[in-house]
C-alpha cells in the first residue's frame, strides 16, 4: 500500500468539519458546570469499569462527567493495575502513555461547553496498538530496535478518530512485529490476561484487548493478519471486528502482509464497534484497497443495531471448527449454546457438513511470510520517518532502516527474531510458491462465496479460538480458525459467548460476505442483548478513590 505524507491535516480538518454537531452552548456549559464537576470520584471509578463508550457518551452529553475526569480515571487505573500490585503481577498492557491526553481532554471539554460536539466519540479515551503511527509518540511495533522510531503524522484511522473527538490515552503492547499470538515483546515484555494474570491475553493485539478489559481505556484499535483482533477479543470478553479487506485504511499501520492485514476496533459492546466504524471506515487514497468501500458504507452503522435482527436470519454452523478434543469441548459447547440462543431469537441454524475443499485451499493460502520483508521495508522507508542513523547503518543501504537492520540489531525478543531471520530474503526469492498461495487464496474466496450462496446464509458461526487462553509460557492452541476470514478478506466479528469453568472468556465468531458489516453488527447486537455474557475481570476491580 502506498504511503503519503502530505495534506493529512487538511483532510482531517475537513473530516472534522463534516461531523461537527451543534448544541446549545448555554445548555452544554451549564450541564458541565452544574453536574460534571460534582460527579463523585467513586461513581466515575465504577463507570470506567462498567460502561462502554456508548454509555460514557451519554454521561458526557448529560454533563455527569467531563473528558478530563475520564482520562484521569483511566490513568489512575493504569497506575494501579499495570505493574505488580497485591498478589498480582500486573496487566502490563501499556507501552507508553500519550503525554497530551489531559490537555486534549480539556480542549474537548471546552469545545463541548461552547456547543461544538464533533460526534458520538467526542471526549472518549481510547487505546491504540503500538503499530499504529502517532505523530506525538514513537511507533515501535513493540520492539527495542524501533523504540526511537517516529513518524511524520498519525495513521489514517488514528487521524480520523482524533478528528471525531476521541482521545488517545496510551499505546498498547503487542506481540512484537505482530509475529505471534501471546503478546510478548522486547520493549513491552509479557502482557497478562486480566481474567487470570497467569495466562496470555491473545495476540498480537493483546495489549489493546487486555487494556480495554482492565479498564485502561473505553475501547481501542488493533490489527489482524490472522486472528490478531479476534483472539484477544475472545480471551478478554470483548467484541472485536476484523473488517472486510478495503473497508478501513491501513495507511500508517506497520504491516505484516499487505494482502492479509486489516486494522479494526475492539470494544466492550457491539454498539461501540459501530461508533468506531462510523469514524474510521471509508476511502483513503493512501490505501488503494479502500476504493472497494466506495458506495458500500451506510450513513451510520448504528442504524443496523436491531434487537430483532436474528428473526428469520439463516446462520450456518461451520462444523469443521467445532473440535471434539478434550481441551476444546467447553468452547465447542459454548458455541453450540450460542447457536441455540440465536435460534431462540428467531434465526434458522444450519449445521454445515465438512468442507474439505475449502479447508485445503485455506491451508495453502497464507502469504504473510512471503510479504513481510517487502511490506515492512516499504513502511520503514516512508518520507518523514525519524530514527537513529546507527540503526540504518547496520546493513545496506545505510540511509534507511530495513528488516535486515532490525534483525542485525538483535534487539528483538528471541522467538520473534528467529521468525524474522527466516523471512529475510523471502520477497526476493523465487516467487512460484507465493503465486500458488495467492491462487489458493482466490480459490478459497470462491468456495466461501459458494458456501454462503448455496445455503442462502447471512453468516457463518464458529468459535473465535477453540481453546481458552493458555498459561504464560505454554503454547496457545486453537488458532487454526483464523484463516477463514484472514485468508479470504471476508469480515468476521467476535462476540462474548460466556466463560469456561476456569473463569476464562470464550468468544463466538460471525463471518459474512465482504462489506456485510451492517448485517453482522445487527446479528451480533441481537445476540448480545439477549445474552449479556460480558462481565469485567475480578483482578482489576473499580478503584477506591
Coordinates of C-alpha atoms in Angstrom, one line a residue:
X1 CA 0.0 0.0 0.0
X2 CA 1.2 3.5 -0.8
X3 CA 2.3 5.8 2.0
X4 CA 1.7 9.5 1.5
X5 CA 3.0 12.3 3.9
X6 CA 1.2 15.4 2.7
X7 CA -2.1 17.2 3.2
X8 CA -3.1 15.0 6.2
X9 CA -4.0 17.9 8.3
X10 CA -6.2 19.4 5.6
X11 CA -8.1 16.2 5.1
X12 CA -8.5 15.7 8.9
X13 CA -9.8 19.2 9.3
X14 CA -12.3 18.7 6.5
X15 CA -13.4 15.4 8.1
X16 CA -13.8 17.1 11.5
X17 CA -15.8 19.9 9.9
X18 CA -18.1 17.3 8.3
X19 CA -19.0 15.6 11.5
X20 CA -19.4 18.6 13.9
X21 CA -22.8 18.7 15.5
X22 CA -24.1 21.8 17.3
X23 CA -25.9 22.0 20.6
X24 CA -26.8 24.9 22.8
X25 CA -23.7 26.4 24.3
X26 CA -25.6 27.6 27.3
X27 CA -27.1 24.2 27.9
X28 CA -23.9 22.3 27.4
X29 CA -21.9 24.7 29.6
X30 CA -24.5 24.7 32.3
X31 CA -24.6 20.9 32.3
X32 CA -20.8 20.6 32.7
X33 CA -20.6 23.3 35.3
X34 CA -23.6 22.1 37.4
X35 CA -23.2 18.4 37.4
X36 CA -20.0 17.3 35.8
X37 CA -17.7 18.9 38.3
X38 CA -19.6 17.4 41.2
X39 CA -19.6 13.8 40.0
X40 CA -18.4 11.6 42.9
X41 CA -15.0 10.0 42.2
X42 CA -16.4 6.7 43.3
X43 CA -19.1 6.8 40.6
X44 CA -16.5 7.7 37.9
X45 CA -14.3 4.8 39.2
X46 CA -17.2 2.5 38.6
X47 CA -18.3 4.0 35.3
X48 CA -15.0 3.4 33.6
X49 CA -15.1 -0.2 34.5
X50 CA -18.8 -1.0 33.9
X51 CA -19.7 1.3 31.0
X52 CA -18.9 1.1 27.3
X53 CA -18.1 4.1 25.2
X54 CA -21.7 4.4 24.3
X55 CA -22.7 4.8 27.9
X56 CA -19.9 7.2 28.6
X57 CA -21.0 9.3 25.6
X58 CA -24.4 9.6 27.3
X59 CA -22.8 10.7 30.6
X60 CA -20.8 13.3 28.8
X61 CA -23.8 14.6 27.0
X62 CA -25.7 14.9 30.3
X63 CA -22.8 16.7 31.9
X64 CA -22.4 13.9 34.6
X65 CA -18.7 13.6 33.8
X66 CA -16.0 15.5 31.9
X67 CA -13.5 14.1 29.5
X68 CA -10.7 15.3 31.8
X69 CA -12.4 13.3 34.6
X70 CA -12.5 10.2 32.4
X71 CA -8.9 10.5 31.4
X72 CA -7.8 10.9 35.0
X73 CA -9.8 7.8 36.0
X74 CA -8.3 5.7 33.3
X75 CA -4.8 6.9 34.1
X76 CA -5.4 6.1 37.8
X77 CA -6.3 2.5 36.8
X78 CA -3.2 2.2 34.7
X79 CA -1.2 3.4 37.8
X80 CA -2.9 0.9 40.0
X81 CA -3.0 -2.3 37.8
X82 CA -0.4 -2.0 35.1
X83 CA 2.5 -3.1 37.3
X84 CA 2.6 -5.6 40.2
X85 CA 0.1 -5.0 43.0
X86 CA -1.2 -7.0 45.9
X87 CA -0.8 -10.7 44.8
X88 CA -1.0 -9.9 41.1
X89 CA 1.9 -9.5 38.7
X90 CA 0.2 -6.6 36.8
X91 CA -1.5 -6.5 33.4
X92 CA 1.4 -4.9 31.6
X93 CA -0.7 -3.7 28.6
X94 CA 0.8 -0.3 28.0
X95 CA 3.8 0.6 26.0
X96 CA 3.6 4.4 26.6
X97 CA 1.0 7.0 27.6
X98 CA 0.1 9.9 25.4
X99 CA 1.5 13.0 27.3
X100 CA -1.1 15.3 25.8
X101 CA -4.2 13.2 26.9
X102 CA -5.2 15.6 29.7
X103 CA -4.7 18.7 27.5
X104 CA -6.6 17.1 24.7
X105 CA -9.4 16.3 27.1
X106 CA -9.5 19.8 28.4
X107 CA -9.7 21.2 24.9
X108 CA -12.5 18.9 24.0
X109 CA -14.4 19.8 27.2
X110 CA -14.0 23.4 26.3
X111 CA -15.5 22.7 22.8
X112 CA -18.4 20.9 24.5
X113 CA -19.1 23.9 26.7
X114 CA -19.2 26.1 23.6
X115 CA -21.7 23.7 22.0
X116 CA -19.3 22.2 19.5
X117 CA -19.8 18.4 19.6
X118 CA -17.8 16.6 17.0
X119 CA -19.8 13.4 17.2
X120 CA -20.5 10.4 19.5
X121 CA -16.8 9.8 20.3
X122 CA -16.2 13.4 21.4
X123 CA -14.1 13.2 24.5
X124 CA -13.9 9.4 24.7
X125 CA -10.5 8.0 25.7
X126 CA -9.2 5.1 23.5
X127 CA -6.2 2.8 23.4
X128 CA -4.1 2.4 20.2
X129 CA -1.9 -0.6 19.3
X130 CA 1.7 0.3 19.0
X131 CA 1.9 -0.5 15.3
X132 CA -0.4 2.5 14.5
X133 CA 1.5 5.7 13.7
X134 CA 1.1 8.5 16.2
X135 CA 2.9 11.8 15.4
X136 CA 3.1 12.7 19.1
X137 CA 4.6 9.4 20.2
X138 CA 7.1 6.8 18.9
X139 CA 5.6 3.8 17.0
X140 CA 7.8 0.8 17.9
X141 CA 5.8 -2.3 17.0
X142 CA 6.8 -3.5 20.5
X143 CA 10.5 -3.6 19.6
X144 CA 13.5 -2.2 21.3
X145 CA 15.0 -1.9 17.9
X146 CA 12.4 0.7 17.0
X147 CA 11.9 2.4 20.4
X148 CA 13.0 5.7 18.9
X149 CA 11.1 5.4 15.6
X150 CA 9.0 8.5 14.9
X151 CA 6.6 9.0 12.0
X152 CA 5.6 12.3 10.3
X153 CA 1.9 12.0 11.2
X154 CA -0.9 9.8 12.5
X155 CA -2.1 6.6 10.9
X156 CA -5.3 7.4 8.9
X157 CA -7.6 5.6 11.4
X158 CA -6.0 7.4 14.3
X159 CA -6.3 10.8 12.5
X160 CA -10.0 10.1 11.8
X161 CA -10.6 9.2 15.4
X162 CA -8.9 12.3 16.7
X163 CA -10.9 14.4 14.2
X164 CA -14.1 12.7 15.6
X165 CA -13.1 13.9 19.1
X166 CA -11.6 10.7 20.5
X167 CA -8.6 11.0 22.9
X168 CA -5.6 8.7 22.6
X169 CA -4.8 7.8 26.2
X170 CA -2.0 5.3 25.5
X171 CA -0.4 2.9 23.1
X172 CA -0.6 -0.7 23.9
X173 CA 1.8 -3.6 23.9
X174 CA 1.6 -6.2 21.1
X175 CA 3.3 -9.4 20.0
X176 CA 6.5 -7.9 18.5
X177 CA 6.1 -7.0 14.9
X178 CA 2.7 -8.7 15.1
X179 CA 4.6 -12.0 14.7
X180 CA 2.9 -14.1 17.4
X181 CA -0.3 -14.7 19.4
X182 CA 0.7 -14.4 23.1
X183 CA 1.6 -10.6 23.2
X184 CA 5.2 -10.6 24.3
X185 CA 7.8 -8.0 23.1
X186 CA 11.3 -6.9 23.7
X187 CA 10.0 -3.4 24.6
X188 CA 6.9 -4.2 26.5
X189 CA 7.5 -7.6 28.0
X190 CA 4.7 -10.0 28.6
X191 CA 1.1 -8.7 28.7
X192 CA -1.2 -10.7 31.0
X193 CA -4.8 -11.6 30.8
X194 CA -6.8 -9.6 33.5
X195 CA -9.2 -12.5 33.9
X196 CA -6.3 -14.6 35.1
X197 CA -2.9 -12.9 35.1
X198 CA -1.1 -16.2 34.9
X199 CA -2.5 -16.6 31.3
X200 CA -1.8 -14.8 28.0
X201 CA -4.3 -12.2 26.6
X202 CA -4.2 -13.4 23.0
X203 CA -2.4 -11.6 20.3
X204 CA -0.9 -9.9 18.6
X205 CA -3.3 -7.1 19.7
X206 CA -3.3 -8.4 23.3
X207 CA -2.3 -5.1 24.8
X208 CA -5.4 -3.4 23.4
X209 CA -7.5 -6.4 24.4
X210 CA -6.2 -6.7 28.0
X211 CA -6.2 -2.9 28.4
X212 CA -9.8 -2.4 27.4
X213 CA -10.9 -5.4 29.5
X214 CA -8.9 -4.0 32.5
X215 CA -10.5 -0.5 32.1
X216 CA -7.4 1.4 30.9
X217 CA -9.5 2.9 28.0
X218 CA -13.0 2.8 26.8
X219 CA -12.2 0.9 23.6
X220 CA -9.3 0.5 21.2
X221 CA -7.7 -0.3 17.9
X222 CA -5.9 -3.5 16.9
X223 CA -4.7 -5.0 13.7
X224 CA -5.4 -8.5 12.3
X225 CA -3.3 -10.5 9.9
X226 CA -4.7 -13.9 11.2
X227 CA -6.7 -13.6 14.3
X228 CA -4.8 -10.7 16.0
X229 CA -8.0 -8.8 16.8
X230 CA -10.3 -11.7 17.3
X231 CA -8.1 -13.8 19.5
X232 CA -7.6 -11.0 22.1
X233 CA -11.3 -10.2 21.9
X234 CA -12.3 -13.8 22.7
X235 CA -9.8 -14.1 25.5
X236 CA -10.8 -10.8 27.1
X237 CA -14.6 -11.0 26.8
X238 CA -14.7 -8.2 24.2
X239 CA -16.3 -7.6 20.8
X240 CA -13.7 -7.4 18.1
X241 CA -14.1 -6.8 14.4
X242 CA -11.8 -7.9 11.6
X243 CA -13.4 -5.7 8.9
X244 CA -13.7 -6.5 5.2
X245 CA -10.5 -6.0 3.3
X246 CA -10.8 -2.5 2.0
X247 CA -13.3 -1.2 4.5
X248 CA -10.8 0.9 6.6
X249 CA -7.5 2.3 5.8
X250 CA -4.3 0.5 6.7
X251 CA -2.2 3.6 6.0
X252 CA 0.2 4.2 8.9
X253 CA -0.2 0.7 10.3
X254 CA 3.2 -1.1 10.4
X255 CA 2.5 -4.1 8.1
X256 CA 3.0 -7.8 8.3
X257 CA 1.2 -8.6 5.0
X258 CA -0.5 -6.1 2.6
X259 CA -2.6 -9.0 1.4
X260 CA -3.9 -10.1 4.8
X261 CA -3.6 -7.0 7.1
X262 CA -6.5 -5.0 8.3
X263 CA -7.0 -2.6 11.2
X264 CA -10.1 -2.6 13.3
X265 CA -11.8 -1.9 16.6
X266 CA -12.1 -3.8 19.9
X267 CA -14.6 -2.7 22.5
X268 CA -17.0 -3.8 25.3
X269 CA -20.1 -3.8 23.1
X270 CA -21.3 -4.1 19.5
X271 CA -22.6 -0.5 19.6
X272 CA -19.1 0.8 20.3
X273 CA -17.8 -1.1 17.3
X274 CA -20.5 0.7 15.2
X275 CA -19.4 4.1 16.6
X276 CA -15.8 3.5 15.8
X277 CA -16.6 2.3 12.3
X278 CA -18.6 5.4 11.7
X279 CA -15.5 7.4 12.4
X280 CA -12.9 5.3 10.6
X281 CA -14.4 3.4 7.7
X282 CA -14.2 4.7 4.1
X283 CA -12.0 5.5 1.2
X284 CA -8.4 6.7 1.7
X285 CA -6.3 7.5 -1.4
X286 CA -3.2 6.4 0.6
X287 CA -4.6 2.8 0.8
X288 CA -5.9 1.8 -2.7
X289 CA -7.7 -1.2 -1.3
X290 CA -10.3 1.1 0.3
X291 CA -11.5 2.1 -3.2
X292 CA -13.7 -1.1 -2.8
X293 CA -15.6 0.5 0.0
X294 CA -17.0 3.4 -2.1
X295 CA -20.8 3.1 -2.1
X296 CA -20.8 0.2 0.3
X297 CA -20.8 2.1 3.7
X298 CA -24.0 3.1 5.4
X299 CA -24.7 6.6 6.6
X300 CA -24.2 5.2 10.1
X301 CA -23.5 1.7 11.3
X302 CA -25.6 2.4 14.4
X303 CA -28.8 2.2 12.3
X304 CA -28.1 -1.6 11.9
X305 CA -28.3 -2.3 15.7
X306 CA -31.6 -4.1 15.9
X307 CA -32.6 -6.5 18.7
X308 CA -34.8 -8.3 16.1
X309 CA -32.1 -8.8 13.6
X310 CA -31.9 -12.6 14.2
X311 CA -35.5 -13.1 13.3
X312 CA -35.6 -15.1 10.0
X313 CA -31.8 -14.9 9.7
X314 CA -30.1 -18.0 8.3
X315 CA -26.8 -18.9 10.1
X316 CA -24.6 -21.8 9.2
X317 CA -22.6 -23.6 11.9
X318 CA -19.1 -24.2 10.4
X319 CA -18.6 -27.6 11.9
X320 CA -15.0 -28.0 10.7
X321 CA -14.1 -25.7 13.5
X322 CA -16.0 -27.4 16.2
X323 CA -13.3 -29.6 17.7
X324 CA -14.3 -32.6 19.8
X325 CA -10.9 -32.8 21.5
X326 CA -10.9 -32.7 25.3
X327 CA -9.3 -29.3 25.6
X328 CA -11.8 -27.8 23.2
X329 CA -15.0 -29.4 24.5
X330 CA -16.0 -26.4 26.7
X331 CA -15.6 -23.9 23.9
X332 CA -17.5 -26.1 21.5
X333 CA -20.3 -26.5 23.9
X334 CA -20.5 -22.7 24.4
X335 CA -20.6 -22.1 20.7
X336 CA -23.4 -24.7 20.4
X337 CA -25.2 -22.8 23.1
X338 CA -24.6 -19.5 21.3
X339 CA -26.2 -21.0 18.2
X340 CA -29.1 -22.2 20.3
X341 CA -29.5 -18.6 21.7
X342 CA -29.6 -17.3 18.2
X343 CA -32.2 -19.8 17.2
X344 CA -34.3 -18.7 20.3
X345 CA -34.1 -15.2 18.9
X346 CA -35.6 -16.3 15.6
X347 CA -32.7 -17.5 13.5
X348 CA -32.6 -20.6 11.4
X349 CA -29.4 -22.6 12.3
X350 CA -28.0 -25.0 9.7
X351 CA -25.2 -27.5 10.6
X352 CA -22.9 -27.5 7.6
X353 CA -21.2 -30.6 6.5
X354 CA -17.4 -30.8 6.4
X355 CA -15.8 -28.5 3.8
X356 CA -12.6 -30.4 2.7
X357 CA -12.0 -28.3 -0.4
X358 CA -12.3 -25.0 1.4
X359 CA -10.2 -26.2 4.2
X360 CA -7.5 -27.4 1.8
X361 CA -7.5 -24.1 0.0
X362 CA -7.2 -22.2 3.3
X363 CA -4.3 -24.3 4.4
X364 CA -2.3 -23.3 1.3
X365 CA -3.2 -19.6 1.1
X366 CA -1.3 -17.8 3.8
X367 CA 1.1 -15.3 2.4
X368 CA 2.4 -13.1 5.2
X369 CA 5.7 -14.9 5.4
X370 CA 6.2 -14.0 1.7
X371 CA 5.3 -10.4 2.1
X372 CA 6.6 -9.2 5.5
X373 CA 10.1 -8.1 4.3
X374 CA 8.7 -6.3 1.2
X375 CA 5.9 -4.6 3.1
X376 CA 7.7 -3.7 6.2
X377 CA 10.6 -2.2 4.2
X378 CA 8.1 0.0 2.3
X379 CA 6.6 1.2 5.6
X380 CA 10.0 1.9 7.1
X381 CA 11.0 4.0 4.0
X382 CA 8.0 6.4 4.4
X383 CA 9.0 10.0 4.0
X384 CA 9.4 12.0 7.2
X385 CA 10.3 9.0 9.4
X386 CA 12.9 9.7 12.0
X387 CA 15.2 7.1 13.5
X388 CA 18.8 6.6 14.9
X389 CA 21.2 6.6 12.0
X390 CA 23.2 4.0 13.8
X391 CA 20.3 1.5 13.2
X392 CA 20.1 2.3 9.5
X393 CA 23.9 1.7 9.0
X394 CA 23.8 -1.8 10.3
X395 CA 23.0 -3.2 6.8
X396 CA 23.0 -1.6 3.4
X397 CA 21.5 0.8 2.3
X398 CA 22.9 3.0 5.1
X399 CA 20.3 5.8 4.8
X400 CA 17.1 3.9 5.6
X401 CA 16.0 1.2 8.1
X402 CA 15.2 -2.2 6.8
X403 CA 14.2 -5.6 8.2
X404 CA 17.8 -6.6 7.8
X405 CA 18.9 -3.8 10.1
X406 CA 16.3 -4.9 12.7
X407 CA 17.5 -8.5 12.6
X408 CA 21.2 -7.5 12.8
X409 CA 20.5 -5.2 15.8
X410 CA 19.3 -8.3 17.8
X411 CA 17.0 -6.0 19.7
X412 CA 14.0 -8.3 19.3
X413 CA 12.5 -10.8 21.6
X414 CA 14.3 -14.1 20.7
X415 CA 11.3 -16.1 19.3
X416 CA 10.3 -13.2 17.0
X417 CA 13.9 -12.6 16.0
X418 CA 14.1 -16.2 14.7
X419 CA 10.9 -15.8 12.7
X420 CA 12.2 -12.5 11.2
X421 CA 15.5 -14.2 10.3
X422 CA 13.6 -16.9 8.5
X423 CA 11.7 -14.3 6.5
X424 CA 14.7 -12.4 5.3
X425 CA 15.1 -12.8 1.5
X426 CA 11.5 -14.0 1.1
X427 CA 10.5 -11.1 -1.0
X428 CA 13.4 -11.5 -3.4
X429 CA 13.3 -15.3 -3.6
X430 CA 11.7 -17.2 -6.5
X431 CA 8.0 -16.4 -6.4
X432 CA 6.4 -19.6 -7.8
X433 CA 5.3 -20.7 -4.4
X434 CA 4.0 -17.3 -3.5
X435 CA 1.9 -17.1 -6.7
X436 CA 0.5 -20.5 -5.9
X437 CA -0.5 -19.4 -2.4
X438 CA -2.2 -16.3 -3.9
X439 CA -4.1 -18.6 -6.3
X440 CA -5.2 -20.7 -3.4
X441 CA -6.5 -17.6 -1.7
X442 CA -8.6 -16.8 -4.7
X443 CA -9.9 -20.4 -4.7
X444 CA -10.8 -20.1 -1.0
X445 CA -12.7 -16.9 -1.7
X446 CA -14.8 -18.5 -4.4
X447 CA -15.5 -21.6 -2.3
X448 CA -16.6 -19.4 0.7
X449 CA -18.8 -17.3 -1.5
X450 CA -20.4 -20.5 -2.9
X451 CA -21.0 -21.9 0.6
X452 CA -22.8 -18.8 1.7
X453 CA -24.8 -18.5 -1.5
X454 CA -25.8 -22.2 -1.9
X455 CA -27.1 -22.4 1.6
X456 CA -28.7 -18.9 1.5
X457 CA -26.8 -17.9 4.6
X458 CA -26.5 -14.5 6.3
X459 CA -23.4 -15.6 8.3
X460 CA -21.3 -18.5 9.5
X461 CA -20.8 -19.2 13.2
X462 CA -17.9 -20.9 14.9
X463 CA -15.5 -20.3 17.9
X464 CA -13.1 -17.4 17.6
X465 CA -10.5 -19.6 19.3
X466 CA -11.2 -23.2 20.1
X467 CA -9.4 -23.3 23.5
X468 CA -9.2 -20.9 26.4
X469 CA -6.2 -18.7 27.0
X470 CA -3.2 -20.8 27.8
X471 CA -0.9 -20.2 30.8
X472 CA 2.0 -17.9 30.0
X473 CA 4.9 -19.9 28.6
X474 CA 2.8 -22.6 27.2
X475 CA 1.7 -22.8 23.5
X476 CA -1.6 -21.4 22.7
X477 CA -3.7 -23.9 20.8
X478 CA -7.0 -23.5 18.9
X479 CA -6.0 -20.8 16.4
X480 CA -6.3 -22.8 13.1
X481 CA -9.6 -21.0 12.8
X482 CA -8.2 -17.6 11.9
X483 CA -7.5 -18.2 8.2
X484 CA -11.2 -18.4 7.2
X485 CA -11.5 -14.6 7.4
X486 CA -7.8 -13.6 7.1
X487 CA -7.0 -15.6 4.0
X488 CA -10.2 -14.6 2.2
X489 CA -10.7 -10.9 3.2
X490 CA -14.3 -11.6 4.5
X491 CA -15.4 -9.7 7.6
X492 CA -15.6 -11.6 11.0
X493 CA -17.0 -10.3 14.3
X494 CA -16.2 -11.9 17.6
X495 CA -18.7 -11.5 20.5
X496 CA -18.5 -12.8 24.1
X497 CA -20.1 -16.2 24.4
X498 CA -19.6 -17.0 28.1
X499 CA -16.9 -18.4 30.3
X500 CA -15.1 -21.8 30.9
X501 CA -15.2 -23.5 34.3
X502 CA -11.8 -21.8 34.9
X503 CA -13.5 -18.4 34.5
X504 CA -11.8 -17.7 31.2
X505 CA -13.8 -15.9 28.4
X506 CA -14.8 -17.6 25.2
X507 CA -15.8 -15.8 22.0
X508 CA -18.1 -16.8 19.2
X509 CA -17.4 -15.5 15.7
X510 CA -19.8 -14.5 13.0
X511 CA -18.5 -14.3 9.4
X512 CA -20.3 -12.8 6.4
X513 CA -19.8 -11.7 2.8
X514 CA -17.5 -8.8 2.0
X515 CA -18.9 -5.5 3.3
X516 CA -21.7 -7.2 5.2
X517 CA -20.7 -5.4 8.4
X518 CA -24.2 -3.9 8.8
X519 CA -25.7 -7.4 8.8
X520 CA -23.0 -8.8 11.2
X521 CA -23.4 -6.0 13.6
X522 CA -27.2 -6.4 13.7
X523 CA -27.0 -10.1 14.3
X524 CA -24.4 -9.7 17.0
X525 CA -26.3 -6.9 18.7
X526 CA -29.4 -9.0 18.9
X527 CA -27.4 -11.9 20.4
X528 CA -25.6 -9.6 22.8
X529 CA -28.8 -8.0 24.1
X530 CA -30.3 -11.4 24.6
X531 CA -27.4 -12.9 26.5
X532 CA -25.3 -10.2 28.1
X533 CA -22.4 -12.6 28.6
X534 CA -19.7 -9.9 29.2
X535 CA -18.5 -9.2 32.7
X536 CA -15.4 -7.3 33.8
X537 CA -12.4 -9.1 35.2
X538 CA -12.2 -9.5 39.0
X539 CA -8.4 -8.9 39.2
X540 CA -8.9 -5.2 38.2
X541 CA -12.0 -4.0 40.1
X542 CA -13.2 -0.4 40.5
X543 CA -10.7 1.7 42.4
X544 CA -11.5 3.1 45.8
X545 CA -10.9 6.8 45.3

